[in-house]
mmCIF file of C-alpha atoms in Angstrom:
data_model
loop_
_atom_site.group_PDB
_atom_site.id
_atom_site.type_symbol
_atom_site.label_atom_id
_atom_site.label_comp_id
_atom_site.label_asym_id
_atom_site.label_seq_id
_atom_site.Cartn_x
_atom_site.Cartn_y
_atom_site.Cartn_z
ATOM 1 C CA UNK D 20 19.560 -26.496 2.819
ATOM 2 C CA UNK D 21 18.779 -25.588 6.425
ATOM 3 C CA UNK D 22 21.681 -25.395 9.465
ATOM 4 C CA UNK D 23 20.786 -24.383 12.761
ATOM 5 C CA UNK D 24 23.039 -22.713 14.775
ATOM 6 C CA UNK D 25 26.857 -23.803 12.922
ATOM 7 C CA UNK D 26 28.697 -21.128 12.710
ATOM 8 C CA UNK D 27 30.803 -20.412 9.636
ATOM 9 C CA UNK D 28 35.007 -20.583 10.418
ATOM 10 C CA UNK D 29 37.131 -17.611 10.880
ATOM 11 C CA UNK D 30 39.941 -16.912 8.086
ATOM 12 C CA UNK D 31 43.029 -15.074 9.855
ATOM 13 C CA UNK D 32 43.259 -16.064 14.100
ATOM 14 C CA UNK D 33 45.428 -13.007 14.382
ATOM 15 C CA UNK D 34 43.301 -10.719 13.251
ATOM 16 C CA UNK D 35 40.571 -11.485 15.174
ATOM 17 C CA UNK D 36 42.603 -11.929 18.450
ATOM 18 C CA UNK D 37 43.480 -8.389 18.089
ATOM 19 C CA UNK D 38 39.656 -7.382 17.325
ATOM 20 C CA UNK D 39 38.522 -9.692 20.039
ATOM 21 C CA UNK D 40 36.371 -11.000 17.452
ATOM 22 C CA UNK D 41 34.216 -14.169 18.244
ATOM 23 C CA UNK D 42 31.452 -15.730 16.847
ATOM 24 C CA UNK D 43 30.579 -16.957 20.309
ATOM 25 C CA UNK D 44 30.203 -13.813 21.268
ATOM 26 C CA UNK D 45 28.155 -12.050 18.729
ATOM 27 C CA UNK D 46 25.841 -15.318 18.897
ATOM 28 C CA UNK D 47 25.312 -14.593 22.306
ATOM 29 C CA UNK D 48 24.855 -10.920 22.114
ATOM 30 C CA UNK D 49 22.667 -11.159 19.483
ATOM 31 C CA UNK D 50 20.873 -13.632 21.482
ATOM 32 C CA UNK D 51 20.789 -11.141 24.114
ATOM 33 C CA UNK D 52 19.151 -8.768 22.407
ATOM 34 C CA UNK D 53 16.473 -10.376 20.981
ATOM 35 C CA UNK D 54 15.251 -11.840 24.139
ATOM 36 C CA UNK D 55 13.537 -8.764 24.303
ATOM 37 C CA UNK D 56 11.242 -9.965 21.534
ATOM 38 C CA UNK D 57 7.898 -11.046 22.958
ATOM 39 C CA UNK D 58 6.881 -13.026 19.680
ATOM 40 C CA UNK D 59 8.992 -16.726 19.205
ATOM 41 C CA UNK D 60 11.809 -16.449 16.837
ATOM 42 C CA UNK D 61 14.222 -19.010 15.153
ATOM 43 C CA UNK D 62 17.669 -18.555 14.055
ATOM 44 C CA UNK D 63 19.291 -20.399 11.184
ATOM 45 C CA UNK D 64 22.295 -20.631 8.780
ATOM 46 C CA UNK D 65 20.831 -20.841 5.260
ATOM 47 C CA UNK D 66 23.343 -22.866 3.326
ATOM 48 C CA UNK D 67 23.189 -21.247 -0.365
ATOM 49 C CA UNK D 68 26.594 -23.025 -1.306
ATOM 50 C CA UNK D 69 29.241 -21.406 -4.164
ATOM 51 C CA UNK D 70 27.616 -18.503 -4.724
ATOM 52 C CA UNK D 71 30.458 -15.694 -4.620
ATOM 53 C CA UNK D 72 32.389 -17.740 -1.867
ATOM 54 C CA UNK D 73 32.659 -21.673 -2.202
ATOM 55 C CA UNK D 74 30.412 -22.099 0.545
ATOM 56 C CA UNK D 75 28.309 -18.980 1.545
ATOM 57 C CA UNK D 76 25.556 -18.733 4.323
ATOM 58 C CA UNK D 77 23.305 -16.426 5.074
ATOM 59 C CA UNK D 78 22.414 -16.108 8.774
ATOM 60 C CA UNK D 79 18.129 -16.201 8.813
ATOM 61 C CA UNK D 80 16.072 -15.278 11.605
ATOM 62 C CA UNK D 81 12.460 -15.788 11.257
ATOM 63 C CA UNK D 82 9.125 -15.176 13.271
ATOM 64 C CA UNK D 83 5.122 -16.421 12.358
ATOM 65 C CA UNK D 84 5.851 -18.679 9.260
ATOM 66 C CA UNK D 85 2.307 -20.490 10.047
ATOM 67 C CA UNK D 86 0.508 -17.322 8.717
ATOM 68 C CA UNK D 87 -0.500 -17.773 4.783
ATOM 69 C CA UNK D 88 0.089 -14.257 4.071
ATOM 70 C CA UNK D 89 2.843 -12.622 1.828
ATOM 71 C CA UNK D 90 6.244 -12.874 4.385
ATOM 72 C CA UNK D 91 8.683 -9.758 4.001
ATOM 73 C CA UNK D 92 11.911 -10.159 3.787
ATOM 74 C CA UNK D 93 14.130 -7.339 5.984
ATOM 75 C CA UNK D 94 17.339 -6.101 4.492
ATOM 76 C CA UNK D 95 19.752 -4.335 6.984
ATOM 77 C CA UNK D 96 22.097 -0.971 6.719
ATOM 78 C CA UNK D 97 25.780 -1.038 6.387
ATOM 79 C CA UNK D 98 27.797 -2.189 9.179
ATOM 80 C CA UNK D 99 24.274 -3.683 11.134
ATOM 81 C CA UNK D 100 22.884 -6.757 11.405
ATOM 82 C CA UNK D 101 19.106 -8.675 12.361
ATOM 83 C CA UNK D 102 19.458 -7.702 15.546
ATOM 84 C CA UNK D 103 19.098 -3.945 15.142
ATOM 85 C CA UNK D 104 15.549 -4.941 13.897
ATOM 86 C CA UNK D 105 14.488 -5.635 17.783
ATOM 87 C CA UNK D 106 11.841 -2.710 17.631
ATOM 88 C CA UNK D 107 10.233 -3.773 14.737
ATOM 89 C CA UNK D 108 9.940 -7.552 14.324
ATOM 90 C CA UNK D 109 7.260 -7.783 16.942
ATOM 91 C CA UNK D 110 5.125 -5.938 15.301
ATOM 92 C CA UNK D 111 5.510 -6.409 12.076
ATOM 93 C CA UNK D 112 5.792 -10.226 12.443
ATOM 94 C CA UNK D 113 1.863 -10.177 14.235
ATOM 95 C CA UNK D 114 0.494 -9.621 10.793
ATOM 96 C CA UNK D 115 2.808 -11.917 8.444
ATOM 97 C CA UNK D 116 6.019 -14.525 7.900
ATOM 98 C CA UNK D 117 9.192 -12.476 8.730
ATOM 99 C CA UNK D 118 12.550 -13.106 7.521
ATOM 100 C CA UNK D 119 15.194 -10.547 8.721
ATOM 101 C CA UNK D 120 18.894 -11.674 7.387
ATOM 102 C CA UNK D 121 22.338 -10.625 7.822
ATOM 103 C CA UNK D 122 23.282 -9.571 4.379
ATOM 104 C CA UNK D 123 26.045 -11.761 2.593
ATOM 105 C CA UNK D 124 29.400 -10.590 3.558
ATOM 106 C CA UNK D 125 27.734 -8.965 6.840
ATOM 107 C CA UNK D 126 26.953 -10.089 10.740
ATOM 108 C CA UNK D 127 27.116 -13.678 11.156
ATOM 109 C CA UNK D 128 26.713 -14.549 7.390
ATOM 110 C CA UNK D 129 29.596 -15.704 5.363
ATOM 111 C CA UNK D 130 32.403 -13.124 4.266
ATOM 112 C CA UNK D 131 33.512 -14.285 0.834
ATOM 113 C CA UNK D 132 35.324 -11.669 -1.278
ATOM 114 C CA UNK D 133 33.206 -9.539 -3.796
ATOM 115 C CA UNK D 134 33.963 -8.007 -7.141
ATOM 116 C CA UNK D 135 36.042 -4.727 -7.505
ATOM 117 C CA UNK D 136 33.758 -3.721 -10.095
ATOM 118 C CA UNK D 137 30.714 -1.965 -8.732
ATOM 119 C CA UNK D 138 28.125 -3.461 -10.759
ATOM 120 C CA UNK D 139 29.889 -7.242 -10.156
ATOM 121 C CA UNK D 140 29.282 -6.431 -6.574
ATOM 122 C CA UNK D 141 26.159 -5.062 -6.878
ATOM 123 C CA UNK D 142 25.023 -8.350 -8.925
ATOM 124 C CA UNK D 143 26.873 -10.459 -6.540
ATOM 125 C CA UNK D 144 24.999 -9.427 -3.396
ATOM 126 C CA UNK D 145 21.490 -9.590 -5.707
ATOM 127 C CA UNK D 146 22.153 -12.864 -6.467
ATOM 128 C CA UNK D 147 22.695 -14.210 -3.048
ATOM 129 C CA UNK D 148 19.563 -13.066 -2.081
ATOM 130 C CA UNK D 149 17.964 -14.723 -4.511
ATOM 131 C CA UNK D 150 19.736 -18.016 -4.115
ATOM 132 C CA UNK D 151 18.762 -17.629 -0.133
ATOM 133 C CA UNK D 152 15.037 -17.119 -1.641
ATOM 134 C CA UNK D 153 15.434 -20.055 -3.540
ATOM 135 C CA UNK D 154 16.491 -22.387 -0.340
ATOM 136 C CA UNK D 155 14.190 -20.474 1.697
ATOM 137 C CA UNK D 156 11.323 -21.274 -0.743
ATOM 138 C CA UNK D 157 9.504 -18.212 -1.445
ATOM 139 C CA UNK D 158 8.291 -17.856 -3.966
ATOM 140 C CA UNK D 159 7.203 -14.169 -3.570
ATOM 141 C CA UNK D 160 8.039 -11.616 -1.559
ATOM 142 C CA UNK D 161 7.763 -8.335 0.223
ATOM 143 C CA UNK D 162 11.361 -6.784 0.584
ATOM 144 C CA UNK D 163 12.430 -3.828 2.605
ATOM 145 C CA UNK D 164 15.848 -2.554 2.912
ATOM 146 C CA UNK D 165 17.156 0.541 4.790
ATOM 147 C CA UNK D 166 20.052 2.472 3.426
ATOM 148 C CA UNK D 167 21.831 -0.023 2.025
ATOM 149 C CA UNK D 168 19.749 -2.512 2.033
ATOM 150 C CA UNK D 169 17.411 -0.449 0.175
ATOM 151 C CA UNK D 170 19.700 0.453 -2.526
ATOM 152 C CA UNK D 171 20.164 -3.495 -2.171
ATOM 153 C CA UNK D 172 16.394 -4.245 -2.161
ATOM 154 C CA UNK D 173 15.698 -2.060 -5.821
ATOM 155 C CA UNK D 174 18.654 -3.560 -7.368
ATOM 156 C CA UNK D 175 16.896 -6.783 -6.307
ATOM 157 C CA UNK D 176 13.479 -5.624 -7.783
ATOM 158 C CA UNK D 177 15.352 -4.247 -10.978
ATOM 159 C CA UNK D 178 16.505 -8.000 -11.531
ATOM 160 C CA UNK D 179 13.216 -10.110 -10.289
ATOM 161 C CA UNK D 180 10.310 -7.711 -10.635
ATOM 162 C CA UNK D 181 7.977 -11.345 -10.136
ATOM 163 C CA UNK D 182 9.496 -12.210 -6.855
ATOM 164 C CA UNK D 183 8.614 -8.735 -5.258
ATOM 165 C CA UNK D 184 5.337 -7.649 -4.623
ATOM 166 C CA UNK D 185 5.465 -4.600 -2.884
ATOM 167 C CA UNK D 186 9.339 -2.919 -2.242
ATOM 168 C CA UNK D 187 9.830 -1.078 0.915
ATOM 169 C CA UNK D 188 12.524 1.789 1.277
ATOM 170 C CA UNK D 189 13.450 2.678 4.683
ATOM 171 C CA UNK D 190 15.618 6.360 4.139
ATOM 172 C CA UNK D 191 17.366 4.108 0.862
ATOM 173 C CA UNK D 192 21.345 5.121 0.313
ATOM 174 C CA UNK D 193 22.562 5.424 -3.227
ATOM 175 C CA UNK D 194 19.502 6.621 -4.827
ATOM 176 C CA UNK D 195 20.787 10.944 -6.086
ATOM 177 C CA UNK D 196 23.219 11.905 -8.141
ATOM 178 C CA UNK D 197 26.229 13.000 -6.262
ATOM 179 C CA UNK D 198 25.269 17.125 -6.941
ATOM 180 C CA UNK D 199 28.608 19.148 -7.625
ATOM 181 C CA UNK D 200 28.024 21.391 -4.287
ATOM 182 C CA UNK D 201 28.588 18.512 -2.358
ATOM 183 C CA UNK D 202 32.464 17.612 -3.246
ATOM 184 C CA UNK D 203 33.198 18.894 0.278
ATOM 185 C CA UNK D 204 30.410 17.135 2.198
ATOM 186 C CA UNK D 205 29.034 20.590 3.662
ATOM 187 C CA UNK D 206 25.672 19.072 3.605
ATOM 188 C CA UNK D 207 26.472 15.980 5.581
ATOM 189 C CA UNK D 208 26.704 15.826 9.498
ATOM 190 C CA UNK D 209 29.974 16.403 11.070
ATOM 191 C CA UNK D 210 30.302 12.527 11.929
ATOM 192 C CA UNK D 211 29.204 11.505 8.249
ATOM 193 C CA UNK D 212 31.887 13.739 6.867
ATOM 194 C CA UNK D 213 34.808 12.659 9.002
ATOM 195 C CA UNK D 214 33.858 9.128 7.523
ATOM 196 C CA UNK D 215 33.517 10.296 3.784
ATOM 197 C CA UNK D 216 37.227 11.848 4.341
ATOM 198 C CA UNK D 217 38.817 8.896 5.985
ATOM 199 C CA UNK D 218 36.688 6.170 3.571
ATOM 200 C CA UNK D 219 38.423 7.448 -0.067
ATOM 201 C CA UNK D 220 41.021 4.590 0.260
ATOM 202 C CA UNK D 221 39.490 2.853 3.260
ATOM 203 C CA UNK D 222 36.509 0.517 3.781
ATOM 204 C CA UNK D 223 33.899 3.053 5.893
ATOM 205 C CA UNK D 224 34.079 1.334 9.091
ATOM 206 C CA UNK D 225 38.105 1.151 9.494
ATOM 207 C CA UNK D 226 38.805 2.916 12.377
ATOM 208 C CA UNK D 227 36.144 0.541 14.417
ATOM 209 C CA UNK D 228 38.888 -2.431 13.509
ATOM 210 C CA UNK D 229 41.404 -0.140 13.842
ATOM 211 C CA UNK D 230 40.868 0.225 17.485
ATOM 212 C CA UNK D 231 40.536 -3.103 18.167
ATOM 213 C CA UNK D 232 39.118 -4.783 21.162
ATOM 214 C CA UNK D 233 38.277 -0.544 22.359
ATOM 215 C CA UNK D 234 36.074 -0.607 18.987
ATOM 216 C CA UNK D 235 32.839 -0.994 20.820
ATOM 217 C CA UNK D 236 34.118 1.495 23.797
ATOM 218 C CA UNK D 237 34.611 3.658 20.216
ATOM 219 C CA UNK D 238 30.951 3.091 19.216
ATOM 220 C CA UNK D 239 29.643 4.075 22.332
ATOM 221 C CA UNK D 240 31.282 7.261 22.647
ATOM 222 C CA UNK D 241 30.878 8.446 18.653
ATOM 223 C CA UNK D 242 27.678 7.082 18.300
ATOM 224 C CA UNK D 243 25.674 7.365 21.301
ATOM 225 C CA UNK D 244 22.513 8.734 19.304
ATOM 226 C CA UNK D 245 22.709 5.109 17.856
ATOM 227 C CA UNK D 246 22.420 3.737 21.887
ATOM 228 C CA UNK D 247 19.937 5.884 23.054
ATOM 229 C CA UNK D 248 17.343 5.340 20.044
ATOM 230 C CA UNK D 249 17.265 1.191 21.744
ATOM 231 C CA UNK D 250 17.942 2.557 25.571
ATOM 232 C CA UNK D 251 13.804 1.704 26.194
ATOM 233 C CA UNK D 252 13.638 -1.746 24.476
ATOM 234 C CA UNK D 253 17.178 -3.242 25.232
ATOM 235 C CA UNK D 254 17.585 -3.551 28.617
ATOM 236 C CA UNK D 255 21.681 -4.401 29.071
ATOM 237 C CA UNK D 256 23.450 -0.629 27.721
ATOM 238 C CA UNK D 257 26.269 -2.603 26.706
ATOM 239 C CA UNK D 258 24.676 -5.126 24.052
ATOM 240 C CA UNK D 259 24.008 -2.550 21.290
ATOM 241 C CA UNK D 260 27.732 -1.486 21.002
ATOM 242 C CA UNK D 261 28.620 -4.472 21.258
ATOM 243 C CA UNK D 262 26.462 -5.687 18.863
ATOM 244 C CA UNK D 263 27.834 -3.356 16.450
ATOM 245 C CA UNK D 264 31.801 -4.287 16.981
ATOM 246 C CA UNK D 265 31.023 -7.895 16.810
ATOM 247 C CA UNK D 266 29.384 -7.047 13.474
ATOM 248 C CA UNK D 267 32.103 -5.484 12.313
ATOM 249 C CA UNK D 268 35.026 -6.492 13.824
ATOM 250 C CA UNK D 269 35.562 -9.315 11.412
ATOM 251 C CA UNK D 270 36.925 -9.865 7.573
ATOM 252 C CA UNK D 271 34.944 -6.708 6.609
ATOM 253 C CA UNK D 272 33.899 -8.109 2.751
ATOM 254 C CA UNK D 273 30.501 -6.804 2.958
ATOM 255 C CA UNK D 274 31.562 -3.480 3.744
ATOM 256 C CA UNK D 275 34.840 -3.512 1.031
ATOM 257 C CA UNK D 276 31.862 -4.541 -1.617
ATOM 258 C CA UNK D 277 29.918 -1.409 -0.698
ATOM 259 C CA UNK D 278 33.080 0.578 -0.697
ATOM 260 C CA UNK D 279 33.633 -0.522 -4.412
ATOM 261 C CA UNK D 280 29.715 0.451 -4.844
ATOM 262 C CA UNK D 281 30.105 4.208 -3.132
ATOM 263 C CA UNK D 282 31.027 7.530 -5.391
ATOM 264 C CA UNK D 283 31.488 8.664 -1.933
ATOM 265 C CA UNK D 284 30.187 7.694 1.685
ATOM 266 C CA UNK D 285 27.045 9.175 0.933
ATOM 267 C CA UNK D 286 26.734 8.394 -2.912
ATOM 268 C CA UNK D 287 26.660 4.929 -5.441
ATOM 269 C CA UNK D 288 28.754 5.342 -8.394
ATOM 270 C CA UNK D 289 25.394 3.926 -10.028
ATOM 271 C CA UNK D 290 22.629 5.879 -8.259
ATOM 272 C CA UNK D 291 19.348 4.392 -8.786
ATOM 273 C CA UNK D 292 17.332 7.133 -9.784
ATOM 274 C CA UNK D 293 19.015 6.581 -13.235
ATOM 275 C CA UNK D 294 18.037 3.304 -13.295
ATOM 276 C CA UNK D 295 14.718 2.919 -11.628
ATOM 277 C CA UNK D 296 12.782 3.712 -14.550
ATOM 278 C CA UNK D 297 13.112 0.871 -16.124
ATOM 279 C CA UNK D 298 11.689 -1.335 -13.055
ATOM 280 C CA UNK D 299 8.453 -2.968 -13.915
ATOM 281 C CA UNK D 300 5.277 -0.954 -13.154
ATOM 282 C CA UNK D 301 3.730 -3.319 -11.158
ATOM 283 C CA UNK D 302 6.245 -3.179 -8.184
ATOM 284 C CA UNK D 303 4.769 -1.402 -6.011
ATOM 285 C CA UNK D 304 7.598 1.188 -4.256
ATOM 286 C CA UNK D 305 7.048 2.818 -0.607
ATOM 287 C CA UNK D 306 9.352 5.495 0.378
ATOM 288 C CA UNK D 307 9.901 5.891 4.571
ATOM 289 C CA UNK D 308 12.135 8.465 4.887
ATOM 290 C CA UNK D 309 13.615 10.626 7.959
ATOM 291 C CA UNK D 310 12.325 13.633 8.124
ATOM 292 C CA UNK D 311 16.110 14.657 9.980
ATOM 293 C CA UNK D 312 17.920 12.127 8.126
ATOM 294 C CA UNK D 313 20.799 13.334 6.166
ATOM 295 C CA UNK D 314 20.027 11.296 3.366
ATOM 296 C CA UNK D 315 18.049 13.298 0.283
ATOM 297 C CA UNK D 316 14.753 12.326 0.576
ATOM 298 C CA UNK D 317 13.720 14.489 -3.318
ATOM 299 C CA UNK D 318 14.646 11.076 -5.472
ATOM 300 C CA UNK D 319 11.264 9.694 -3.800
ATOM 301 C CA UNK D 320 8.887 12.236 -5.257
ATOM 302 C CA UNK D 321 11.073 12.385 -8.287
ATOM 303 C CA UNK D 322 10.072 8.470 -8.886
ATOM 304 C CA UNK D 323 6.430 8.926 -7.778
ATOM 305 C CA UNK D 324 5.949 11.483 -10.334
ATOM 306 C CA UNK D 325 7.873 9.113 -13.131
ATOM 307 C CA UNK D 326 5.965 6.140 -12.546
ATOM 308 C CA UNK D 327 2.891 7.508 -12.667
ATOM 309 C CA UNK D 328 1.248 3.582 -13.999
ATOM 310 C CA UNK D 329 2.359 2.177 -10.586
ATOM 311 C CA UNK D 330 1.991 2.634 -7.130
ATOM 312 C CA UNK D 331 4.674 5.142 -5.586
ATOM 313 C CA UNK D 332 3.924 6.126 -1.933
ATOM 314 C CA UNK D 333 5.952 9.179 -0.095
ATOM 315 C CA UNK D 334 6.573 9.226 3.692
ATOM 316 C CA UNK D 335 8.515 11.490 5.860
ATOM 317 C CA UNK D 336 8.291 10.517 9.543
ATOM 318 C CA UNK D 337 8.245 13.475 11.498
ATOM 319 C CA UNK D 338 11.808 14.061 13.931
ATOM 320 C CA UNK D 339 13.450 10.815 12.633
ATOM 321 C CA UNK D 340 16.779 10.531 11.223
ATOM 322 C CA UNK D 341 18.750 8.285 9.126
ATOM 323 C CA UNK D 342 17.945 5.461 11.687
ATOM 324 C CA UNK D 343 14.040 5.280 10.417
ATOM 325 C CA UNK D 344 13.061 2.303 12.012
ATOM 326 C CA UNK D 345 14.472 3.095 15.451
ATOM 327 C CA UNK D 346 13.783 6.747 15.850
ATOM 328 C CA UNK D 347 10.262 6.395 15.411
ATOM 329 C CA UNK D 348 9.471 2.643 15.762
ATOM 330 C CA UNK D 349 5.511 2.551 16.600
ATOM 331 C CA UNK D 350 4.943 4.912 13.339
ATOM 332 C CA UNK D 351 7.881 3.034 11.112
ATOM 333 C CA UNK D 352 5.638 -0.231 11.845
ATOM 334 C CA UNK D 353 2.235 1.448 11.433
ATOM 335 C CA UNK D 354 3.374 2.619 7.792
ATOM 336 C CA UNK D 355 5.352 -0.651 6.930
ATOM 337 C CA UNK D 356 2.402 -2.437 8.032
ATOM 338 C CA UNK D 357 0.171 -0.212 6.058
ATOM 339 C CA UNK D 358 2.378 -1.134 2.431
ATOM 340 C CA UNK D 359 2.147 -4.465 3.382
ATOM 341 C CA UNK D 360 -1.359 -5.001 3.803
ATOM 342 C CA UNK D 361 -1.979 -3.770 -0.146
ATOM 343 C CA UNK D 362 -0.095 -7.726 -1.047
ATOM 344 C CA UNK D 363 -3.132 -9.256 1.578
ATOM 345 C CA UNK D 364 -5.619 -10.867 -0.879
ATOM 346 C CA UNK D 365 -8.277 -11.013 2.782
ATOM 347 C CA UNK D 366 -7.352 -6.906 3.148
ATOM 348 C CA UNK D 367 -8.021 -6.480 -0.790
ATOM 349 C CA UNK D 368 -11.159 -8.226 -0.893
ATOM 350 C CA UNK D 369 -12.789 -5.962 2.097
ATOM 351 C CA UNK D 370 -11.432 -2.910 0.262
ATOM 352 C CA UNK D 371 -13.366 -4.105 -2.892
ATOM 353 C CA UNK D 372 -16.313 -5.128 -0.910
ATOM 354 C CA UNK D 373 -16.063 -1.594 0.693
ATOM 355 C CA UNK D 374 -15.790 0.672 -2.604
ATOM 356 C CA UNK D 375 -19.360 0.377 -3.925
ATOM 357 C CA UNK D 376 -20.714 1.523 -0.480
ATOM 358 C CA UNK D 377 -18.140 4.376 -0.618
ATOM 359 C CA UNK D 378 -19.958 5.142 -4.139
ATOM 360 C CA UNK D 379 -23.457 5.051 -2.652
ATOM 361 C CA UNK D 380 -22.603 7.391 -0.124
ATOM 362 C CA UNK D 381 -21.742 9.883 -2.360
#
């Protein structure tokens, strides 16, 4: 079931007075935001009913859904939302159906309380994504994730290898083994280790609630990496931090189920290169990682040298950091678009057509 534009009700008034929480607002700064798109875009609530909460929906934007080609799905970081996406939808959306959602538990979606266990939570947030499929009514799928959405996206795969036909990893959290010479985060930034200190007991993002209706005043000054990277495309300064404390200024569910998920900020207490190997060879897996990022980018050659029966490509995108798809947008698109275009039955069948001239040449 389809709902345009209702949003879901807020839990505790006093909480979000002090946040300055509102879901008027974050509508309209999302809103704001992607008016910058250039390509038509259309925002709904996607009613998948009692699926962790008693009546969960996931907020849906979607762009070109007249084109008969395979649609990917786009799976957002901790503490973001489909708005961050503004320097990539464009593009991405000229060649296919795009579907960019706020993650259960995240943005504008429901916030139902998850599972303390870390696989329950894991499985929680897998299923809602496939109930959304299911109301959406896809039957398959390209899905790409970054950094938690990724880990989010191959937990997904793990679960419905059928529904996925290629699996896109922009700079994927959770994937290493938390390595002993990392206990005291040396090999993290500065800001990423102040986070991994104060997140032990804490949901990541605390200190954002914690200062209230100054949280996005906070974002701006702690972050402004994060500002500049949409300074070009995003024409108000304001609307990205904003964006961010509207996000997360709220019942923070999502984030408490990825806290139950993390070893530590930087690490899953079930790191997927343990698991991955028993994902079915015909997903195909593309890695996009930062070539700055902080995250360790060696489980991606690790897998393409275990799954040597399936397809396994390895990208580092020169100067970008964590934040893949903004650092480097035009290349993050070209290469997305690239893994894409191996689902395209019309791209396939000129490759095909193409190989026994290849042969002749030679």
């Amino acid at each position: 079931m389809l709902e345009v534009e209702t949003p879901p009700p807020a839990s505790d008034n006093r909480w979000f007075n002090w946040t300055r929480f509102s879901h008027n607002m974050l509508r309209a700064i999302e809103k704001s935001i992607l008016s910058h798109l250039r390509l038509p875009y259309r925002g709904m609530f996607v009613d998948i009913g009692p699926c962790v909460g008693e009546a969960d929906k996931v907020w849906t934007i979607t762009m070109n859904n007249d084109s008969k080609r395979v649609p990917i799905v786009m799976l957002h970081g901790l503490g973001a939302g489909v708005a961050l996406w503004v320097l990539n939808l464009d593009e991405i959306a000229r060649q296919r159906p795009v579907y960019a959602i706020d993650i259960l538990g995240f943005g504008r979606s429901s916030r139902p309380k998850f599972a303390d266990d870390a696989m329950i939570a894991e499985k929680q947030l897998v299923k809602s994504i496939d109930e959304w499929r299911k109301e959406v009514g896809l039957k398959e799928m390209i899905v790409m994730g970054h950094s938690m959405g990724g880990f989010l996206a191959t937990s997904y795969a793990l679960s419905y290898p059928d529904r996925v036909k290629h699996l896109i990893l922009a700079d994927p959290w959770g994937f290493p083994e938390k390595p002993p010479e990392t206990e005291n985060g040396r090999k993290l930034p500065l800001w990423a280790q102040a986070i991994l200190k104060a997140s032990k007991p804490l949901n990541p993002l605390w200190i954002l609630r914690f200062f209230g209706p100054l949280g996005s005043w906070l974002v701006g000054k702690t972050r402004p990496d994060i500002l500049r990277k949409f300074s070009g495309a995003v024409t108000n300064e304001d609307d990205i931090p904003n964006y961010i404390h509207q996000c997360n200024a709220q019942n923070p569910t999502g984030e408490g189920a990825f806290h139950t998920m993390m070893k530590d900020f930087g690490w899953a207490k079930n790191p997927m290169i343990n698991r991955i190997q028993d994902m079915k060879s015909t997903v195909p897996i593309t890695f996009l990682y930062g070539e700055k990022s902080w995250v360790d980018n060696s489980p991606g050659e690790t897998i393409r040298q275990l799954r040597q029966q399936g397809y396994v490509k390895v990208h580092s995108i020169k100067g970008a950091g964590h934040h893949v798809y903004a650092d480097d947008a035009k290349t993050f698109n070209e290469l997305v678009n690239e893994a894409c275009r191996t689902c395209d039955e019309d791209y396939l069948a000129l490759v095909r057509q193409d190989e026994p001239n290849k042969s002749s040449d030679n």
